[in-house]
Amino acid sequence: MPTEKATALVLRTVEFSETSLVATLMTREFGKLGVLAKGARRLKSPFESALDLLCLCRIVFVRKSSEALDLLTEAKLLRRFRPAGRDLSSLYAGYYVAELLLELTNEYDPHPELFDLADETLAALSAGESVARRLARFELLGLRLLGHLPSLDCCAECGAPVTLGRQVAFGPGGLLCNKCRAGKRHVIVVDAGVIKTMQQLANPQGHSWQRLETDRRLMAQLRGVLNNYITHLLGKRPKLHRYLASLER
């Protein structure tokens, strides 16, 4: 069978036998893949340590025509994910990036821009950048790239423009006007500054989001909005949400 080459991030590994692993990879060229890595658990593995969680690697694999797992034949380590310092928040943020990629993408549905965003985010976390801001950037721009971004400038129900006063209503689909918020469940009220920050973080153009000045209260509100929205989008609470409370501090 012909082989394929790709650049991949390791999202998850599961022991398959005494010597092998099943790995879930996010590739730039092919999207998410499930692969069988024979011999990966041996002391002298042909993959060395390229299949550690969140490693960036260059892979060669045989694509199966049936529903069987693809067969990984080579993996060369390009970069490890090594969070800066002793702060566990960077580590949890990296794991959360992997969880979102697992939950929000489908197999063989490539999103090269999302891959580049994830790779950039993990590199920034390793370099010691602001965890809260960098993670929110990944979530919001990632949601935009996948077509799931909440409405941040008009009403999610009727499409009417929403003027950002001191506070605004935010529902499961995004902003709500005064008319549409009446009688709606799961609606929260947030400061307009939170929405403005989300708009900048979700903007794919420029680097103005890196110069954002935010305080602890705003970022705590932003984390709450994102947690609620992503939980509603997935239909369940992501496992890493319980560990992200440290970002508010």
Tab-separated table of C-alpha atoms in Angstrom:
chain	number	residue	atom	x	y	z
A	1	MET	CA	0.000	0.000	0.000
A	2	PRO	CA	1.196	3.577	-0.667
A	3	THR	CA	2.425	5.617	2.281
A	4	GLU	CA	1.494	9.157	3.288
A	5	LYS	CA	3.602	11.809	5.022
A	6	ALA	CA	2.323	14.450	7.419
A	7	THR	CA	3.193	16.786	10.274
A	8	ALA	CA	1.332	15.762	13.418
A	9	LEU	CA	0.548	16.660	17.012
A	10	VAL	CA	0.019	13.754	19.406
A	11	LEU	CA	-3.380	14.187	21.082
A	12	ARG	CA	-3.803	10.865	22.859
A	13	THR	CA	-2.189	7.430	23.209
A	14	VAL	CA	-3.700	4.200	24.507
A	15	GLU	CA	-1.916	0.922	25.195
A	16	PHE	CA	-2.931	-1.646	22.601
A	17	SER	CA	-0.783	-4.626	23.526
A	18	GLU	CA	2.422	-5.351	25.406
A	19	THR	CA	4.413	-3.705	22.634
A	20	SER	CA	2.058	-1.423	20.684
A	21	LEU	CA	0.073	1.805	21.051
A	22	VAL	CA	-3.002	3.288	19.446
A	23	ALA	CA	-2.459	7.006	18.940
A	24	THR	CA	-4.801	9.819	17.956
A	25	LEU	CA	-2.957	12.429	15.942
A	26	MET	CA	-3.905	15.828	14.577
A	27	THR	CA	-2.183	16.252	11.243
A	28	ARG	CA	-1.900	19.385	9.159
A	29	GLU	CA	-2.443	17.570	5.886
A	30	PHE	CA	-5.175	15.038	6.687
A	31	GLY	CA	-6.860	16.184	9.893
A	32	LYS	CA	-7.379	13.869	12.853
A	33	LEU	CA	-6.151	10.281	12.498
A	34	GLY	CA	-6.280	7.101	14.536
A	35	VAL	CA	-3.120	5.044	14.007
A	36	LEU	CA	-1.611	1.811	15.254
A	37	ALA	CA	2.037	2.138	16.248
A	38	LYS	CA	3.456	-1.383	16.391
A	39	GLY	CA	6.407	-1.765	18.737
A	40	ALA	CA	5.990	1.707	20.229
A	41	ARG	CA	6.165	0.356	23.806
A	42	ARG	CA	9.397	-1.552	23.345
A	43	LEU	CA	12.550	-0.293	25.060
A	44	LYS	CA	14.127	0.235	21.654
A	45	SER	CA	11.071	1.635	19.953
A	46	PRO	CA	11.263	2.561	16.266
A	47	PHE	CA	9.441	5.778	17.203
A	48	GLU	CA	11.765	6.683	20.105
A	49	SER	CA	9.861	9.332	22.121
A	50	ALA	CA	8.056	10.996	19.215
A	51	LEU	CA	4.661	9.737	20.429
A	52	ASP	CA	4.668	11.454	23.815
A	53	LEU	CA	1.577	13.580	24.460
A	54	LEU	CA	1.540	16.905	22.558
A	55	CYS	CA	4.806	16.232	20.742
A	56	LEU	CA	5.127	17.714	17.272
A	57	CYS	CA	6.461	15.107	14.867
A	58	ARG	CA	6.857	14.208	11.233
A	59	ILE	CA	5.135	10.916	10.429
A	60	VAL	CA	4.838	8.323	7.699
A	61	PHE	CA	1.771	6.069	7.717
A	62	VAL	CA	-0.128	3.591	5.610
A	63	ARG	CA	-3.704	4.681	5.065
A	64	LYS	CA	-6.180	1.829	5.337
A	65	SER	CA	-9.075	1.604	2.898
A	66	SER	CA	-11.396	-0.037	5.449
A	67	GLU	CA	-12.445	1.133	8.924
A	68	ALA	CA	-9.273	-0.346	10.409
A	69	LEU	CA	-6.708	1.916	12.015
A	70	ASP	CA	-4.059	3.447	9.813
A	71	LEU	CA	-0.606	1.942	10.346
A	72	LEU	CA	2.114	4.274	11.587
A	73	THR	CA	5.504	3.289	10.173
A	74	GLU	CA	7.723	6.265	11.090
A	75	ALA	CA	7.619	9.185	13.516
A	76	LYS	CA	10.425	11.723	13.901
A	77	LEU	CA	10.316	14.125	16.832
A	78	LEU	CA	10.358	17.815	15.882
A	79	ARG	CA	9.510	19.466	19.208
A	80	ARG	CA	8.330	18.491	22.683
A	81	PHE	CA	5.728	20.323	24.718
A	82	ARG	CA	7.585	21.513	27.792
A	83	PRO	CA	5.610	24.055	29.849
A	84	ALA	CA	7.639	26.901	31.242
A	85	GLY	CA	8.418	27.049	34.971
A	86	ARG	CA	6.603	25.108	37.650
A	87	ASP	CA	3.149	26.566	37.032
A	88	LEU	CA	0.764	23.712	36.273
A	89	SER	CA	-1.618	26.071	34.456
A	90	SER	CA	0.555	25.879	31.307
A	91	LEU	CA	0.445	22.087	31.432
A	92	TYR	CA	-3.332	22.016	31.932
A	93	ALA	CA	-3.770	24.534	29.112
A	94	GLY	CA	-1.799	22.270	26.766
A	95	TYR	CA	-3.926	19.277	27.717
A	96	TYR	CA	-7.031	21.395	27.122
A	97	VAL	CA	-5.838	22.262	23.610
A	98	ALA	CA	-5.584	18.527	22.918
A	99	GLU	CA	-9.030	17.873	24.388
A	100	LEU	CA	-10.669	20.532	22.227
A	101	LEU	CA	-8.987	19.200	19.084
A	102	LEU	CA	-10.242	15.718	19.943
A	103	GLU	CA	-13.806	16.879	20.598
A	104	LEU	CA	-14.300	19.516	17.907
A	105	THR	CA	-12.780	17.847	14.847
A	106	ASN	CA	-13.624	14.820	12.712
A	107	GLU	CA	-11.308	12.220	11.228
A	108	TYR	CA	-9.854	13.051	7.837
A	109	ASP	CA	-11.255	16.581	7.936
A	110	PRO	CA	-8.132	18.758	7.573
A	111	HIS	CA	-7.962	22.271	9.032
A	112	PRO	CA	-4.396	23.464	8.382
A	113	GLU	CA	-5.017	26.886	9.932
A	114	LEU	CA	-6.350	25.244	13.102
A	115	PHE	CA	-3.315	22.967	13.195
A	116	ASP	CA	-0.993	25.979	12.879
A	117	LEU	CA	-2.934	27.769	15.637
A	118	ALA	CA	-2.610	24.772	17.978
A	119	ASP	CA	1.104	24.420	17.219
A	120	GLU	CA	1.644	28.154	17.811
A	121	THR	CA	-0.324	28.004	21.066
A	122	LEU	CA	1.679	25.077	22.463
A	123	ALA	CA	4.956	26.781	21.512
A	124	ALA	CA	3.816	29.997	23.243
A	125	LEU	CA	2.820	28.115	26.400
A	126	SER	CA	6.242	26.455	26.441
A	127	ALA	CA	7.849	29.896	26.099
A	128	GLY	CA	6.051	31.213	29.173
A	129	GLU	CA	3.471	33.529	27.576
A	130	SER	CA	0.298	34.558	29.408
A	131	VAL	CA	-1.665	31.336	29.746
A	132	ALA	CA	-5.135	32.851	30.176
A	133	ARG	CA	-4.890	35.159	27.169
A	134	ARG	CA	-3.153	32.666	24.879
A	135	LEU	CA	-5.676	29.924	25.683
A	136	ALA	CA	-8.648	32.237	25.118
A	137	ARG	CA	-7.098	33.195	21.770
A	138	PHE	CA	-6.893	29.514	20.801
A	139	GLU	CA	-10.506	28.867	21.828
A	140	LEU	CA	-12.045	31.862	20.072
A	141	LEU	CA	-9.999	31.809	16.873
A	142	GLY	CA	-10.355	28.015	16.767
A	143	LEU	CA	-14.128	28.331	17.062
A	144	ARG	CA	-14.095	30.864	14.208
A	145	LEU	CA	-12.032	28.554	11.978
A	146	LEU	CA	-14.453	25.685	12.647
A	147	GLY	CA	-17.577	27.799	12.112
A	148	HIS	CA	-18.680	27.683	15.756
A	149	LEU	CA	-17.859	31.211	16.909
A	150	PRO	CA	-20.659	32.755	19.005
A	151	SER	CA	-22.268	35.923	17.716
A	152	LEU	CA	-20.241	38.845	19.079
A	153	ASP	CA	-21.688	41.864	17.259
A	154	CYS	CA	-25.344	41.102	16.559
A	155	CYS	CA	-28.202	39.215	18.181
A	156	ALA	CA	-27.827	35.445	17.850
A	157	GLU	CA	-31.630	35.125	17.545
A	158	CYS	CA	-32.826	37.893	15.207
A	159	GLY	CA	-29.563	39.201	13.729
A	160	ALA	CA	-30.133	42.802	14.838
A	161	PRO	CA	-27.003	44.798	15.771
A	162	VAL	CA	-26.386	44.891	19.523
A	163	THR	CA	-25.041	48.084	21.030
A	164	LEU	CA	-22.425	47.375	23.674
A	165	GLY	CA	-23.451	49.403	26.672
A	166	ARG	CA	-22.150	48.764	30.164
A	167	GLN	CA	-23.471	45.206	30.242
A	168	VAL	CA	-24.966	42.848	27.656
A	169	ALA	CA	-26.898	39.584	27.618
A	170	PHE	CA	-25.108	36.473	26.361
A	171	GLY	CA	-26.945	33.255	25.543
A	172	PRO	CA	-26.004	29.826	24.164
A	173	GLY	CA	-25.497	31.278	20.667
A	174	GLY	CA	-23.885	34.579	21.618
A	175	LEU	CA	-25.186	38.123	22.163
A	176	LEU	CA	-28.905	38.731	22.627
A	177	CYS	CA	-30.832	41.952	22.087
A	178	ASN	CA	-33.264	43.187	24.738
A	179	LYS	CA	-36.228	41.862	22.772
A	180	CYS	CA	-34.880	38.341	22.267
A	181	ARG	CA	-33.426	37.811	25.732
A	182	ALA	CA	-36.874	37.826	27.336
A	183	GLY	CA	-37.905	34.353	28.439
A	184	LYS	CA	-34.655	32.732	27.339
A	185	ARG	CA	-32.947	30.186	29.575
A	186	HIS	CA	-29.218	29.956	30.221
A	187	VAL	CA	-28.682	33.679	29.648
A	188	ILE	CA	-25.938	35.474	31.544
A	189	VAL	CA	-25.104	39.168	31.827
A	190	VAL	CA	-21.493	40.174	31.209
A	191	ASP	CA	-19.544	43.398	31.039
A	192	ALA	CA	-19.233	44.889	27.564
A	193	GLY	CA	-15.455	44.807	28.005
A	194	VAL	CA	-15.584	41.022	27.965
A	195	ILE	CA	-17.279	41.022	24.555
A	196	LYS	CA	-14.809	43.577	23.176
A	197	THR	CA	-11.939	41.394	24.379
A	198	MET	CA	-13.521	38.341	22.741
A	199	GLN	CA	-13.875	40.245	19.472
A	200	GLN	CA	-10.175	41.065	19.447
A	201	LEU	CA	-9.089	37.571	20.415
A	202	ALA	CA	-11.249	36.049	17.664
A	203	ASN	CA	-9.876	38.396	14.989
A	204	PRO	CA	-7.563	36.406	12.666
A	205	GLN	CA	-5.877	39.584	11.408
A	206	GLY	CA	-3.115	41.472	13.179
A	207	HIS	CA	-1.564	41.165	16.619
A	208	SER	CA	-3.534	43.743	18.585
A	209	TRP	CA	-4.843	40.990	20.860
A	210	GLN	CA	-1.308	40.545	22.221
A	211	ARG	CA	-1.396	44.105	23.568
A	212	LEU	CA	-4.714	43.733	25.343
A	213	GLU	CA	-4.748	45.120	28.856
A	214	THR	CA	-7.017	42.976	30.996
A	215	ASP	CA	-7.600	42.698	34.715
A	216	ARG	CA	-8.308	39.638	36.822
A	217	ARG	CA	-12.045	40.317	37.030
A	218	LEU	CA	-12.449	40.611	33.249
A	219	MET	CA	-10.473	37.445	32.582
A	220	ALA	CA	-12.499	35.551	35.182
A	221	GLN	CA	-15.707	36.624	33.415
A	222	LEU	CA	-14.232	35.700	30.053
A	223	ARG	CA	-13.268	32.237	31.303
A	224	GLY	CA	-16.794	31.725	32.629
A	225	VAL	CA	-18.364	32.745	29.298
A	226	LEU	CA	-16.058	30.460	27.307
A	227	ASN	CA	-16.563	27.524	29.655
A	228	ASN	CA	-20.345	27.843	29.434
A	229	TYR	CA	-20.356	28.270	25.665
A	230	ILE	CA	-18.059	25.327	24.942
A	231	THR	CA	-19.956	23.105	27.373
A	232	HIS	CA	-23.185	23.944	25.529
A	233	LEU	CA	-21.523	23.390	22.146
A	234	LEU	CA	-20.178	19.955	23.078
A	235	GLY	CA	-23.208	18.897	25.099
A	236	LYS	CA	-20.933	18.051	28.023
A	237	ARG	CA	-18.375	19.683	30.254
A	238	PRO	CA	-14.772	19.239	29.045
A	239	LYS	CA	-12.690	17.295	31.548
A	240	LEU	CA	-10.028	20.002	31.768
A	241	HIS	CA	-12.473	22.748	32.767
A	242	ARG	CA	-12.105	21.819	36.419
A	243	TYR	CA	-8.374	22.523	36.214
A	244	LEU	CA	-8.672	25.867	34.439
A	245	ALA	CA	-9.814	27.683	37.588
A	246	SER	CA	-6.145	28.436	38.246
A	247	LEU	CA	-6.130	30.717	35.179
A	248	GLU	CA	-8.429	33.153	36.985
A	249	ARG	CA	-5.772	33.605	39.619
